[in-house]
PDB file of C-alpha atoms in Angstrom:
ATOM      1  CA  MET A   1     -94.376  49.801  11.171  1.00  0.00           C
ATOM      2  CA  THR A   2     -92.842  50.227   7.723  1.00  0.00           C
ATOM      3  CA  LYS A   3     -89.141  50.850   7.390  1.00  0.00           C
ATOM      4  CA  SER A   4     -89.738  54.319   5.980  1.00  0.00           C
ATOM      5  CA  ARG A   5     -91.998  55.219   8.888  1.00  0.00           C
ATOM      6  CA  VAL A   6     -89.440  53.966  11.382  1.00  0.00           C
ATOM      7  CA  LEU A   7     -86.685  56.015   9.752  1.00  0.00           C
ATOM      8  CA  ALA A   8     -88.899  59.071   9.711  1.00  0.00           C
ATOM      9  CA  ALA A   9     -89.721  58.583  13.365  1.00  0.00           C
ATOM     10  CA  PHE A  10     -86.076  58.102  14.144  1.00  0.00           C
ATOM     11  CA  ALA A  11     -85.175  61.375  12.469  1.00  0.00           C
ATOM     12  CA  ALA A  12     -88.064  63.272  14.036  1.00  0.00           C
ATOM     13  CA  GLY A  13     -87.196  62.008  17.489  1.00  0.00           C
ATOM     14  CA  ALA A  14     -83.455  62.356  17.234  1.00  0.00           C
ATOM     15  CA  SER A  15     -83.357  64.909  20.001  1.00  0.00           C
ATOM     16  CA  LEU A  16     -84.914  62.382  22.372  1.00  0.00           C
ATOM     17  CA  LEU A  17     -82.957  59.310  21.360  1.00  0.00           C
ATOM     18  CA  VAL A  18     -80.219  58.121  23.599  1.00  0.00           C
ATOM     19  CA  VAL A  19     -76.734  58.683  22.254  1.00  0.00           C
ATOM     20  CA  THR A  20     -74.733  55.769  23.555  1.00  0.00           C
ATOM     21  CA  ALA A  21     -71.267  56.328  24.864  1.00  0.00           C
ATOM     22  CA  CYS A  22     -68.191  55.016  23.096  1.00  0.00           C
ATOM     23  CA  GLY A  23     -66.787  51.667  24.135  1.00  0.00           C
ATOM     24  CA  ASP A  24     -64.091  53.001  26.474  1.00  0.00           C
ATOM     25  CA  SER A  25     -66.241  55.579  28.266  1.00  0.00           C
ATOM     26  CA  GLY A  26     -67.561  55.582  31.804  1.00  0.00           C
ATOM     27  CA  GLY A  27     -65.261  52.779  32.886  1.00  0.00           C
ATOM     28  CA  ALA A  28     -67.496  50.182  31.224  1.00  0.00           C
ATOM     29  CA  SER A  29     -65.743  47.196  29.714  1.00  0.00           C
ATOM     30  CA  SER A  30     -65.520  46.733  25.951  1.00  0.00           C
ATOM     31  CA  SER A  31     -67.412  43.984  24.161  1.00  0.00           C
ATOM     32  CA  ASP A  32     -64.176  41.957  23.984  1.00  0.00           C
ATOM     33  CA  GLU A  33     -64.335  41.711  27.770  1.00  0.00           C
ATOM     34  CA  PHE A  34     -68.066  41.890  28.269  1.00  0.00           C
ATOM     35  CA  PRO A  35     -69.470  40.103  30.100  1.00  0.00           C
ATOM     36  CA  SER A  36     -66.797  39.319  32.662  1.00  0.00           C
ATOM     37  CA  ASP A  37     -69.191  39.276  35.622  1.00  0.00           C
ATOM     38  CA  ASP A  38     -72.785  38.327  36.434  1.00  0.00           C
ATOM     39  CA  VAL A  39     -75.539  40.155  34.571  1.00  0.00           C
ATOM     40  CA  ASN A  40     -78.559  41.230  36.614  1.00  0.00           C
ATOM     41  CA  MET A  41     -81.910  41.117  34.836  1.00  0.00           C
ATOM     42  CA  ILE A  42     -84.723  42.987  36.569  1.00  0.00           C
ATOM     43  CA  ILE A  43     -88.194  41.902  35.455  1.00  0.00           C
ATOM     44  CA  SER A  44     -90.662  44.718  36.057  1.00  0.00           C
ATOM     45  CA  TYR A  45     -93.729  42.534  36.531  1.00  0.00           C
ATOM     46  CA  ALA A  46     -94.853  39.695  38.773  1.00  0.00           C
ATOM     47  CA  ALA A  47     -93.589  36.144  38.589  1.00  0.00           C
ATOM     48  CA  GLY A  48     -95.608  33.894  36.308  1.00  0.00           C
ATOM     49  CA  GLY A  49     -96.848  36.589  33.950  1.00  0.00           C
ATOM     50  CA  PRO A  50     -95.909  36.932  30.271  1.00  0.00           C
ATOM     51  CA  THR A  51     -93.073  39.373  30.967  1.00  0.00           C
ATOM     52  CA  ASP A  52     -91.614  37.028  33.581  1.00  0.00           C
ATOM     53  CA  VAL A  53     -91.955  33.859  31.503  1.00  0.00           C
ATOM     54  CA  GLY A  54     -90.445  35.494  28.441  1.00  0.00           C
ATOM     55  CA  GLY A  55     -87.713  37.233  30.406  1.00  0.00           C
ATOM     56  CA  ARG A  56     -86.577  34.097  32.197  1.00  0.00           C
ATOM     57  CA  ALA A  57     -86.533  32.047  28.985  1.00  0.00           C
ATOM     58  CA  ILE A  58     -84.436  34.725  27.277  1.00  0.00           C
ATOM     59  CA  ALA A  59     -82.116  35.027  30.286  1.00  0.00           C
ATOM     60  CA  ALA A  60     -81.538  31.260  30.282  1.00  0.00           C
ATOM     61  CA  PHE A  61     -80.443  31.370  26.641  1.00  0.00           C
ATOM     62  CA  MET A  62     -78.298  34.491  27.002  1.00  0.00           C
ATOM     63  CA  GLU A  63     -76.594  32.978  30.025  1.00  0.00           C
ATOM     64  CA  LYS A  64     -75.373  30.071  27.902  1.00  0.00           C
ATOM     65  CA  ASP A  65     -74.689  32.230  24.871  1.00  0.00           C
ATOM     66  CA  LEU A  66     -72.602  34.829  26.712  1.00  0.00           C
ATOM     67  CA  GLY A  67     -70.984  32.402  29.150  1.00  0.00           C
ATOM     68  CA  THR A  68     -71.948  34.168  32.350  1.00  0.00           C
ATOM     69  CA  THR A  69     -74.568  33.952  35.081  1.00  0.00           C
ATOM     70  CA  PHE A  70     -77.813  35.903  34.707  1.00  0.00           C
ATOM     71  CA  VAL A  71     -79.344  36.798  38.063  1.00  0.00           C
ATOM     72  CA  VAL A  72     -83.069  37.337  37.518  1.00  0.00           C
ATOM     73  CA  GLU A  73     -85.159  39.351  39.985  1.00  0.00           C
ATOM     74  CA  ASN A  74     -88.793  40.456  39.872  1.00  0.00           C
ATOM     75  CA  LYS A  75     -89.467  44.048  40.947  1.00  0.00           C
ATOM     76  CA  GLU A  76     -93.106  44.710  40.196  1.00  0.00           C
ATOM     77  CA  GLY A  77     -95.266  47.735  40.830  1.00  0.00           C
ATOM     78  CA  ALA A  78     -96.624  50.986  39.413  1.00  0.00           C
ATOM     79  CA  SER A  79     -97.328  49.652  35.910  1.00  0.00           C
ATOM     80  CA  GLY A  80     -93.797  48.354  35.506  1.00  0.00           C
ATOM     81  CA  SER A  81     -92.100  51.601  36.490  1.00  0.00           C
ATOM     82  CA  VAL A  82     -90.580  50.372  39.777  1.00  0.00           C
ATOM     83  CA  GLY A  83     -88.325  47.807  38.125  1.00  0.00           C
ATOM     84  CA  THR A  84     -87.673  49.997  35.088  1.00  0.00           C
ATOM     85  CA  ALA A  85     -86.554  52.853  37.354  1.00  0.00           C
ATOM     86  CA  ASP A  86     -84.052  50.544  39.056  1.00  0.00           C
ATOM     87  CA  VAL A  87     -82.584  49.628  35.680  1.00  0.00           C
ATOM     88  CA  VAL A  88     -82.209  53.198  34.421  1.00  0.00           C
ATOM     89  CA  ARG A  89     -80.602  54.303  37.704  1.00  0.00           C
ATOM     90  CA  SER A  90     -77.956  51.578  37.516  1.00  0.00           C
ATOM     91  CA  GLU A  91     -74.443  51.881  36.145  1.00  0.00           C
ATOM     92  CA  PRO A  92     -74.602  51.991  32.314  1.00  0.00           C
ATOM     93  CA  ASP A  93     -72.184  49.117  31.805  1.00  0.00           C
ATOM     94  CA  GLY A  94     -74.520  46.363  30.610  1.00  0.00           C
ATOM     95  CA  TYR A  95     -74.422  44.440  33.874  1.00  0.00           C
ATOM     96  CA  THR A  96     -77.925  45.534  34.843  1.00  0.00           C
ATOM     97  CA  ILE A  97     -80.633  45.164  32.235  1.00  0.00           C
ATOM     98  CA  GLY A  98     -84.394  44.932  32.440  1.00  0.00           C
ATOM     99  CA  MET A  99     -87.300  43.047  30.951  1.00  0.00           C
ATOM    100  CA  THR A 100     -90.191  45.481  30.873  1.00  0.00           C
ATOM    101  CA  THR A 101     -92.751  46.860  28.433  1.00  0.00           C
ATOM    102  CA  ALA A 102     -92.597  49.658  25.902  1.00  0.00           C
ATOM    103  CA  SER A 103     -95.488  51.169  27.837  1.00  0.00           C
ATOM    104  CA  ALA A 104     -93.495  51.276  31.083  1.00  0.00           C
ATOM    105  CA  ALA A 105     -90.508  52.777  29.278  1.00  0.00           C
ATOM    106  CA  GLY A 106     -92.278  55.476  27.294  1.00  0.00           C
ATOM    107  CA  ARG A 107     -95.975  55.741  28.072  1.00  0.00           C
ATOM    108  CA  VAL A 108     -96.067  55.601  31.883  1.00  0.00           C
ATOM    109  CA  PRO A 109     -93.629  58.552  32.298  1.00  0.00           C
ATOM    110  CA  LEU A 110     -96.115  60.671  30.334  1.00  0.00           C
ATOM    111  CA  ILE A 111     -98.872  59.855  32.804  1.00  0.00           C
ATOM    112  CA  GLU A 112     -97.099  60.180  36.149  1.00  0.00           C
ATOM    113  CA  ASP A 113     -93.792  61.130  37.729  1.00  0.00           C
ATOM    114  CA  VAL A 114     -91.855  57.867  37.940  1.00  0.00           C
ATOM    115  CA  GLY A 115     -88.352  59.299  38.270  1.00  0.00           C
ATOM    116  CA  TYR A 116     -87.259  58.709  34.689  1.00  0.00           C
ATOM    117  CA  ASP A 117     -88.138  59.628  31.126  1.00  0.00           C
ATOM    118  CA  LEU A 118     -87.774  57.789  27.842  1.00  0.00           C
ATOM    119  CA  GLU A 119     -84.415  59.416  27.177  1.00  0.00           C
ATOM    120  CA  ASP A 120     -83.087  57.637  30.290  1.00  0.00           C
ATOM    121  CA  VAL A 121     -83.841  54.263  28.685  1.00  0.00           C
ATOM    122  CA  GLN A 122     -81.778  52.475  26.046  1.00  0.00           C
ATOM    123  CA  ALA A 123     -83.719  49.863  24.114  1.00  0.00           C
ATOM    124  CA  ILE A 124     -81.976  46.549  23.407  1.00  0.00           C
ATOM    125  CA  GLY A 125     -84.781  44.839  21.487  1.00  0.00           C
ATOM    126  CA  VAL A 126     -88.249  43.308  21.588  1.00  0.00           C
ATOM    127  CA  GLY A 127     -88.441  40.028  23.455  1.00  0.00           C
ATOM    128  CA  THR A 128     -92.083  39.053  23.262  1.00  0.00           C
ATOM    129  CA  PHE A 129     -95.110  40.654  21.695  1.00  0.00           C
ATOM    130  CA  GLY A 130     -98.816  40.911  22.531  1.00  0.00           C
ATOM    131  CA  PRO A 131    -100.881  41.973  19.517  1.00  0.00           C
ATOM    132  CA  GLY A 132    -104.051  43.928  20.095  1.00  0.00           C
ATOM    133  CA  LEU A 133    -107.148  41.968  19.079  1.00  0.00           C
ATOM    134  CA  ILE A 134    -110.619  43.250  18.322  1.00  0.00           C
ATOM    135  CA  VAL A 135    -112.900  40.431  19.407  1.00  0.00           C
ATOM    136  CA  VAL A 136    -116.657  39.917  19.454  1.00  0.00           C
ATOM    137  CA  PRO A 137    -118.883  37.065  20.610  1.00  0.00           C
ATOM    138  CA  SER A 138    -118.952  34.425  17.908  1.00  0.00           C
ATOM    139  CA  ASP A 139    -122.738  34.766  17.643  1.00  0.00           C
ATOM    140  CA  SER A 140    -122.700  38.574  17.526  1.00  0.00           C
ATOM    141  CA  GLY A 141    -123.557  38.848  13.844  1.00  0.00           C
ATOM    142  CA  TYR A 142    -120.355  40.749  13.089  1.00  0.00           C
ATOM    143  CA  SER A 143    -118.443  38.391  10.830  1.00  0.00           C
ATOM    144  CA  THR A 144    -115.783  40.874   9.677  1.00  0.00           C
ATOM    145  CA  ILE A 145    -114.179  44.087  10.876  1.00  0.00           C
ATOM    146  CA  ASP A 146    -115.918  45.863   7.993  1.00  0.00           C
ATOM    147  CA  HIS A 147    -119.309  44.854   9.393  1.00  0.00           C
ATOM    148  CA  LEU A 148    -118.386  46.239  12.817  1.00  0.00           C
ATOM    149  CA  ILE A 149    -117.083  49.492  11.342  1.00  0.00           C
ATOM    150  CA  GLU A 150    -120.239  49.906   9.242  1.00  0.00           C
ATOM    151  CA  ALA A 151    -122.362  49.495  12.365  1.00  0.00           C
ATOM    152  CA  ALA A 152    -120.270  52.066  14.231  1.00  0.00           C
ATOM    153  CA  LYS A 153    -120.674  54.563  11.398  1.00  0.00           C
ATOM    154  CA  ALA A 154    -124.433  53.990  11.310  1.00  0.00           C
ATOM    155  CA  THR A 155    -124.791  54.598  15.069  1.00  0.00           C
ATOM    156  CA  PRO A 156    -121.847  56.752  16.277  1.00  0.00           C
ATOM    157  CA  GLY A 157    -121.078  55.876  19.875  1.00  0.00           C
ATOM    158  CA  GLY A 158    -123.709  53.173  19.922  1.00  0.00           C
ATOM    159  CA  ILE A 159    -121.298  50.249  20.050  1.00  0.00           C
ATOM    160  CA  LYS A 160    -119.486  49.728  23.362  1.00  0.00           C
ATOM    161  CA  VAL A 161    -115.947  48.324  23.233  1.00  0.00           C
ATOM    162  CA  GLY A 162    -114.279  47.101  26.404  1.00  0.00           C
ATOM    163  CA  THR A 163    -110.584  47.743  27.079  1.00  0.00           C
ATOM    164  CA  ALA A 164    -108.132  46.897  29.865  1.00  0.00           C
ATOM    165  CA  GLY A 165    -107.994  50.514  31.040  1.00  0.00           C
ATOM    166  CA  ALA A 166    -108.096  54.141  29.952  1.00  0.00           C
ATOM    167  CA  SER A 167    -104.323  54.285  29.493  1.00  0.00           C
ATOM    168  CA  SER A 168    -104.068  50.929  27.713  1.00  0.00           C
ATOM    169  CA  PRO A 169    -102.724  50.954  24.139  1.00  0.00           C
ATOM    170  CA  GLN A 170    -106.008  49.645  22.801  1.00  0.00           C
ATOM    171  CA  HIS A 171    -108.143  52.271  24.551  1.00  0.00           C
ATOM    172  CA  VAL A 172    -106.028  55.088  23.146  1.00  0.00           C
ATOM    173  CA  GLU A 173    -106.295  53.638  19.651  1.00  0.00           C
ATOM    174  CA  LEU A 174    -110.087  53.714  19.869  1.00  0.00           C
ATOM    175  CA  ILE A 175    -109.862  57.418  20.707  1.00  0.00           C
ATOM    176  CA  ARG A 176    -107.602  57.912  17.692  1.00  0.00           C
ATOM    177  CA  MET A 177    -109.991  55.940  15.484  1.00  0.00           C
ATOM    178  CA  ALA A 178    -112.695  58.489  16.266  1.00  0.00           C
ATOM    179  CA  ASP A 179    -110.410  61.520  15.958  1.00  0.00           C
ATOM    180  CA  GLU A 180    -108.553  60.521  12.803  1.00  0.00           C
ATOM    181  CA  TYR A 181    -111.048  58.333  10.928  1.00  0.00           C
ATOM    182  CA  ASP A 182    -114.447  59.512  12.219  1.00  0.00           C
ATOM    183  CA  VAL A 183    -115.338  56.002  13.404  1.00  0.00           C
ATOM    184  CA  GLU A 184    -116.805  56.460  16.864  1.00  0.00           C
ATOM    185  CA  PHE A 185    -117.116  53.594  19.310  1.00  0.00           C
ATOM    186  CA  THR A 186    -117.757  54.092  23.019  1.00  0.00           C
ATOM    187  CA  PRO A 187    -114.619  52.801  24.763  1.00  0.00           C
ATOM    188  CA  VAL A 188    -115.386  51.249  28.155  1.00  0.00           C
ATOM    189  CA  PRO A 189    -112.263  50.973  30.345  1.00  0.00           C
ATOM    190  CA  PHE A 190    -112.014  48.199  32.938  1.00  0.00           C
ATOM    191  CA  GLN A 191    -109.426  47.486  35.613  1.00  0.00           C
ATOM    192  CA  GLY A 192    -107.547  44.941  33.548  1.00  0.00           C
ATOM    193  CA  GLU A 193    -108.296  42.541  30.730  1.00  0.00           C
ATOM    194  CA  ALA A 194    -110.099  39.859  32.747  1.00  0.00           C
ATOM    195  CA  PRO A 195    -113.071  42.074  33.715  1.00  0.00           C
ATOM    196  CA  ALA A 196    -113.292  43.349  30.129  1.00  0.00           C
ATOM    197  CA  VAL A 197    -113.537  39.765  28.874  1.00  0.00           C
ATOM    198  CA  THR A 198    -116.123  38.965  31.564  1.00  0.00           C
ATOM    199  CA  ALA A 199    -118.166  41.966  30.430  1.00  0.00           C
ATOM    200  CA  LEU A 200    -118.099  40.735  26.841  1.00  0.00           C
ATOM    201  CA  LEU A 201    -119.155  37.253  27.897  1.00  0.00           C
ATOM    202  CA  GLY A 202    -122.039  38.834  29.797  1.00  0.00           C
ATOM    203  CA  ASP A 203    -123.128  41.015  26.851  1.00  0.00           C
ATOM    204  CA  ASN A 204    -122.366  44.176  28.830  1.00  0.00           C
ATOM    205  CA  VAL A 205    -120.195  45.420  25.961  1.00  0.00           C
ATOM    206  CA  ASP A 206    -120.451  44.627  22.257  1.00  0.00           C
ATOM    207  CA  ALA A 207    -116.752  44.003  21.560  1.00  0.00           C
ATOM    208  CA  CYS A 208    -113.364  44.140  23.222  1.00  0.00           C
ATOM    209  CA  PHE A 209    -110.071  45.556  22.048  1.00  0.00           C
ATOM    210  CA  CYS A 210    -107.784  43.354  24.117  1.00  0.00           C
ATOM    211  CA  SER A 211    -104.453  41.571  23.798  1.00  0.00           C
ATOM    212  CA  ASN A 212    -103.511  37.954  23.214  1.00  0.00           C
ATOM    213  CA  ALA A 213    -103.328  37.319  26.949  1.00  0.00           C
ATOM    214  CA  GLN A 214    -104.518  33.914  28.097  1.00  0.00           C
ATOM    215  CA  THR A 215    -107.754  35.427  29.426  1.00  0.00           C
ATOM    216  CA  THR A 216    -108.782  36.403  25.906  1.00  0.00           C
ATOM    217  CA  MET A 217    -107.176  33.542  24.024  1.00  0.00           C
ATOM    218  CA  ALA A 218    -108.982  30.950  26.149  1.00  0.00           C
ATOM    219  CA  GLN A 219    -112.289  32.307  24.821  1.00  0.00           C
ATOM    220  CA  VAL A 220    -110.972  32.462  21.251  1.00  0.00           C
ATOM    221  CA  ASP A 221    -109.732  28.873  21.468  1.00  0.00           C
ATOM    222  CA  ALA A 222    -113.060  27.755  22.945  1.00  0.00           C
ATOM    223  CA  GLY A 223    -114.951  29.316  20.049  1.00  0.00           C
ATOM    224  CA  GLU A 224    -116.716  31.870  22.261  1.00  0.00           C
ATOM    225  CA  PHE A 225    -114.964  34.872  20.671  1.00  0.00           C
ATOM    226  CA  ALA A 226    -114.161  35.651  17.042  1.00  0.00           C
ATOM    227  CA  VAL A 227    -111.151  37.830  16.185  1.00  0.00           C
ATOM    228  CA  LEU A 228    -112.109  40.474  13.618  1.00  0.00           C
ATOM    229  CA  ALA A 229    -108.846  42.430  13.351  1.00  0.00           C
ATOM    230  CA  THR A 230    -105.444  42.824  14.966  1.00  0.00           C
ATOM    231  CA  GLY A 231    -103.240  45.796  15.720  1.00  0.00           C
ATOM    232  CA  ALA A 232    -100.136  43.824  14.730  1.00  0.00           C
ATOM    233  CA  PRO A 233     -97.801  45.184  12.043  1.00  0.00           C
ATOM    234  CA  ASN A 234     -98.431  42.068   9.925  1.00  0.00           C
ATOM    235  CA  ARG A 235    -100.989  39.285   9.840  1.00  0.00           C
ATOM    236  CA  LEU A 236    -100.459  36.760  12.603  1.00  0.00           C
ATOM    237  CA  GLY A 237     -99.227  33.275  11.778  1.00  0.00           C
ATOM    238  CA  TRP A 238    -101.905  31.701  13.993  1.00  0.00           C
ATOM    239  CA  ALA A 239    -104.668  33.821  12.420  1.00  0.00           C
ATOM    240  CA  PRO A 240    -103.658  34.310   8.766  1.00  0.00           C
ATOM    241  CA  ASP A 241    -107.184  35.163   7.633  1.00  0.00           C
ATOM    242  CA  VAL A 242    -107.616  37.987  10.158  1.00  0.00           C
ATOM    243  CA  PRO A 243    -106.705  41.407   8.718  1.00  0.00           C
ATOM    244  CA  THR A 244    -104.670  44.049  10.500  1.00  0.00           C
ATOM    245  CA  LEU A 245    -106.198  47.416  11.312  1.00  0.00           C
ATOM    246  CA  ALA A 246    -103.699  49.028   8.950  1.00  0.00           C
ATOM    247  CA  GLU A 247    -104.878  46.988   5.965  1.00  0.00           C
ATOM    248  CA  SER A 248    -108.492  47.576   7.008  1.00  0.00           C
ATOM    249  CA  GLY A 249    -108.120  51.285   6.311  1.00  0.00           C
ATOM    250  CA  PHE A 250    -106.626  52.487   9.594  1.00  0.00           C
ATOM    251  CA  GLU A 251    -103.019  52.852   8.536  1.00  0.00           C
ATOM    252  CA  SER A 252    -101.879  54.981  11.478  1.00  0.00           C
ATOM    253  CA  LEU A 253    -103.348  52.741  14.189  1.00  0.00           C
ATOM    254  CA  ILE A 254    -100.172  50.814  14.919  1.00  0.00           C
ATOM    255  CA  TYR A 255     -99.912  51.257  18.694  1.00  0.00           C
ATOM    256  CA  GLY A 256    -102.646  48.951  19.957  1.00  0.00           C
ATOM    257  CA  ASN A 257    -100.103  46.272  20.867  1.00  0.00           C
ATOM    258  CA  SER A 258     -97.983  45.320  23.857  1.00  0.00           C
ATOM    259  CA  TYR A 259     -94.220  45.046  23.392  1.00  0.00           C
ATOM    260  CA  PHE A 260     -92.250  43.235  26.090  1.00  0.00           C
ATOM    261  CA  ILE A 261     -88.754  44.600  25.725  1.00  0.00           C
ATOM    262  CA  LEU A 262     -85.202  44.301  26.977  1.00  0.00           C
ATOM    263  CA  VAL A 263     -83.665  47.597  28.103  1.00  0.00           C
ATOM    264  CA  ALA A 264     -80.503  49.040  29.620  1.00  0.00           C
ATOM    265  CA  PRO A 265     -79.637  52.421  31.106  1.00  0.00           C
ATOM    266  CA  ALA A 266     -78.899  55.243  28.696  1.00  0.00           C
ATOM    267  CA  GLU A 267     -75.254  55.655  27.715  1.00  0.00           C
ATOM    268  CA  VAL A 268     -74.451  51.941  27.761  1.00  0.00           C
ATOM    269  CA  PRO A 269     -71.456  51.565  25.412  1.00  0.00           C
ATOM    270  CA  ASP A 270     -72.252  50.789  21.783  1.00  0.00           C
ATOM    271  CA  ASP A 271     -70.260  47.570  21.714  1.00  0.00           C
ATOM    272  CA  VAL A 272     -71.849  46.240  24.903  1.00  0.00           C
ATOM    273  CA  LEU A 273     -75.286  47.134  23.520  1.00  0.00           C
ATOM    274  CA  ALA A 274     -74.474  45.272  20.311  1.00  0.00           C
ATOM    275  CA  THR A 275     -73.442  42.187  22.287  1.00  0.00           C
ATOM    276  CA  LEU A 276     -76.682  42.161  24.261  1.00  0.00           C
ATOM    277  CA  GLU A 277     -78.805  42.866  21.177  1.00  0.00           C
ATOM    278  CA  GLY A 278     -77.124  40.081  19.200  1.00  0.00           C
ATOM    279  CA  SER A 279     -77.623  37.567  21.988  1.00  0.00           C
ATOM    280  CA  LEU A 280     -81.298  38.522  22.331  1.00  0.00           C
ATOM    281  CA  GLU A 281     -81.829  38.037  18.604  1.00  0.00           C
ATOM    282  CA  LYS A 282     -80.253  34.584  18.783  1.00  0.00           C
ATOM    283  CA  ALA A 283     -82.422  33.712  21.796  1.00  0.00           C
ATOM    284  CA  LEU A 284     -85.561  34.395  19.767  1.00  0.00           C
ATOM    285  CA  GLN A 285     -84.360  31.996  17.071  1.00  0.00           C
ATOM    286  CA  ASP A 286     -83.635  29.221  19.570  1.00  0.00           C
ATOM    287  CA  PRO A 287     -86.245  26.412  19.404  1.00  0.00           C
ATOM    288  CA  ALA A 288     -86.100  25.752  23.157  1.00  0.00           C
ATOM    289  CA  THR A 289     -86.670  29.426  23.977  1.00  0.00           C
ATOM    290  CA  ILE A 290     -89.492  29.690  21.443  1.00  0.00           C
ATOM    291  CA  GLU A 291     -91.172  26.630  22.951  1.00  0.00           C
ATOM    292  CA  VAL A 292     -91.186  28.190  26.428  1.00  0.00           C
ATOM    293  CA  ILE A 293     -92.415  31.576  25.247  1.00  0.00           C
ATOM    294  CA  GLY A 294     -94.902  30.220  22.741  1.00  0.00           C
ATOM    295  CA  GLU A 295     -94.771  31.260  19.098  1.00  0.00           C
ATOM    296  CA  VAL A 296     -97.880  33.433  19.360  1.00  0.00           C
ATOM    297  CA  ARG A 297     -95.891  35.836  21.541  1.00  0.00           C
ATOM    298  CA  LEU A 298     -93.081  36.489  19.051  1.00  0.00           C
ATOM    299  CA  LEU A 299     -92.759  39.051  16.290  1.00  0.00           C
ATOM    300  CA  ASP A 300     -92.317  37.665  12.786  1.00  0.00           C
ATOM    301  CA  GLU A 301     -89.123  39.705  12.434  1.00  0.00           C
ATOM    302  CA  PHE A 302     -86.750  40.706  15.216  1.00  0.00           C
ATOM    303  CA  MET A 303     -86.966  44.358  16.268  1.00  0.00           C
ATOM    304  CA  GLY A 304     -83.606  45.541  17.546  1.00  0.00           C
ATOM    305  CA  ALA A 305     -82.332  48.534  19.464  1.00  0.00           C
ATOM    306  CA  GLU A 306     -82.483  51.292  16.864  1.00  0.00           C
ATOM    307  CA  GLU A 307     -85.884  50.426  15.429  1.00  0.00           C
ATOM    308  CA  LEU A 308     -87.449  49.869  18.859  1.00  0.00           C
ATOM    309  CA  GLN A 309     -86.093  53.136  20.250  1.00  0.00           C
ATOM    310  CA  ALA A 310     -87.442  54.993  17.211  1.00  0.00           C
ATOM    311  CA  MET A 311     -90.838  53.357  17.602  1.00  0.00           C
ATOM    312  CA  MET A 312     -91.077  54.371  21.260  1.00  0.00           C
ATOM    313  CA  VAL A 313     -90.154  57.970  20.458  1.00  0.00           C
ATOM    314  CA  ASP A 314     -92.767  58.093  17.706  1.00  0.00           C
ATOM    315  CA  GLU A 315     -95.368  56.511  19.978  1.00  0.00           C
ATOM    316  CA  GLN A 316     -94.657  59.007  22.754  1.00  0.00           C
ATOM    317  CA  GLU A 317     -94.938  61.971  20.404  1.00  0.00           C
ATOM    318  CA  THR A 318     -98.139  60.624  18.825  1.00  0.00           C
ATOM    319  CA  LEU A 319     -99.980  59.456  21.930  1.00  0.00           C
ATOM    320  CA  GLY A 320     -98.688  61.930  24.511  1.00  0.00           C
ATOM    321  CA  PRO A 321    -101.272  64.655  23.833  1.00  0.00           C
ATOM    322  CA  ILE A 322    -104.128  62.130  23.894  1.00  0.00           C
ATOM    323  CA  LEU A 323    -102.983  60.605  27.201  1.00  0.00           C
ATOM    324  CA  THR A 324    -102.599  64.045  28.736  1.00  0.00           C
ATOM    325  CA  GLU A 325    -106.154  64.920  27.758  1.00  0.00           C
ATOM    326  CA  LEU A 326    -107.582  61.551  28.820  1.00  0.00           C
ATOM    327  CA  LEU A 327    -105.974  61.436  32.230  1.00  0.00           C
ATOM    328  CA  GLY A 328    -105.743  65.124  33.009  1.00  0.00           C
TER     329      GLY A 328
END
């Protein structure tokens, strides 16, 4: 997302953005004292997954950086909303934070009643990042994204594209591609990324709009799949020759990615938020943390609290009507 777009989104969504309390409000300690006790980090997904691996690596760094113990607990369920709900219901003092996804924070509350809304969540920053990838079998005959788009225009709806589910970021972007750019694929939602990849391997779909999860990357690394385009804001360091959707003529399609984010309850004091945000940024520059997470799961530039919150507001306003129509 460009800086101007972020600022515009921030202004447009000002009524939804969390206004953090001043440093001496709500009994929360100031940043000079924070942290003076253990910090609880709730990870909203299962142990061993990308959110868990990234969250624990970040917690290990922040523990050393801030000089306090980080108590990490997995609370999975309901697309990340169980753990996220526990975070937003906690005292807004910075001693309970969560590693979750932007989808769980802003998209899931649009789909179902999870006991919180985006305005109950205060973003701290992006921890890890899963870019959306449009992939095809290496022998498909589609050597570039332009070739695939040309084929879709020639036979509207004739090309089937697998996704990880009807509410996944990538599925919604395919709907937007048809609505906003008159490029019509037939999105085929599966129950997760693994069955979508299996369908592509079995020639049951023509392409997949997936993420950089290991399920997909194993096929890319093995030479079975070719990556034609990414939903990332910039070209990826590990795939410098692969264009983004934005530079391929789809400038508004910026939400086909997965952001794994650190959050706190709304109204956490500004100075405590700044302390947590600063420590997260340092964690993502730490070679040991990067090694654990893997460089392919990091943004090129750190996205902090203000920019991330603005992005989630913009995403909710943009995708909300489409999700409501898709899921009834």
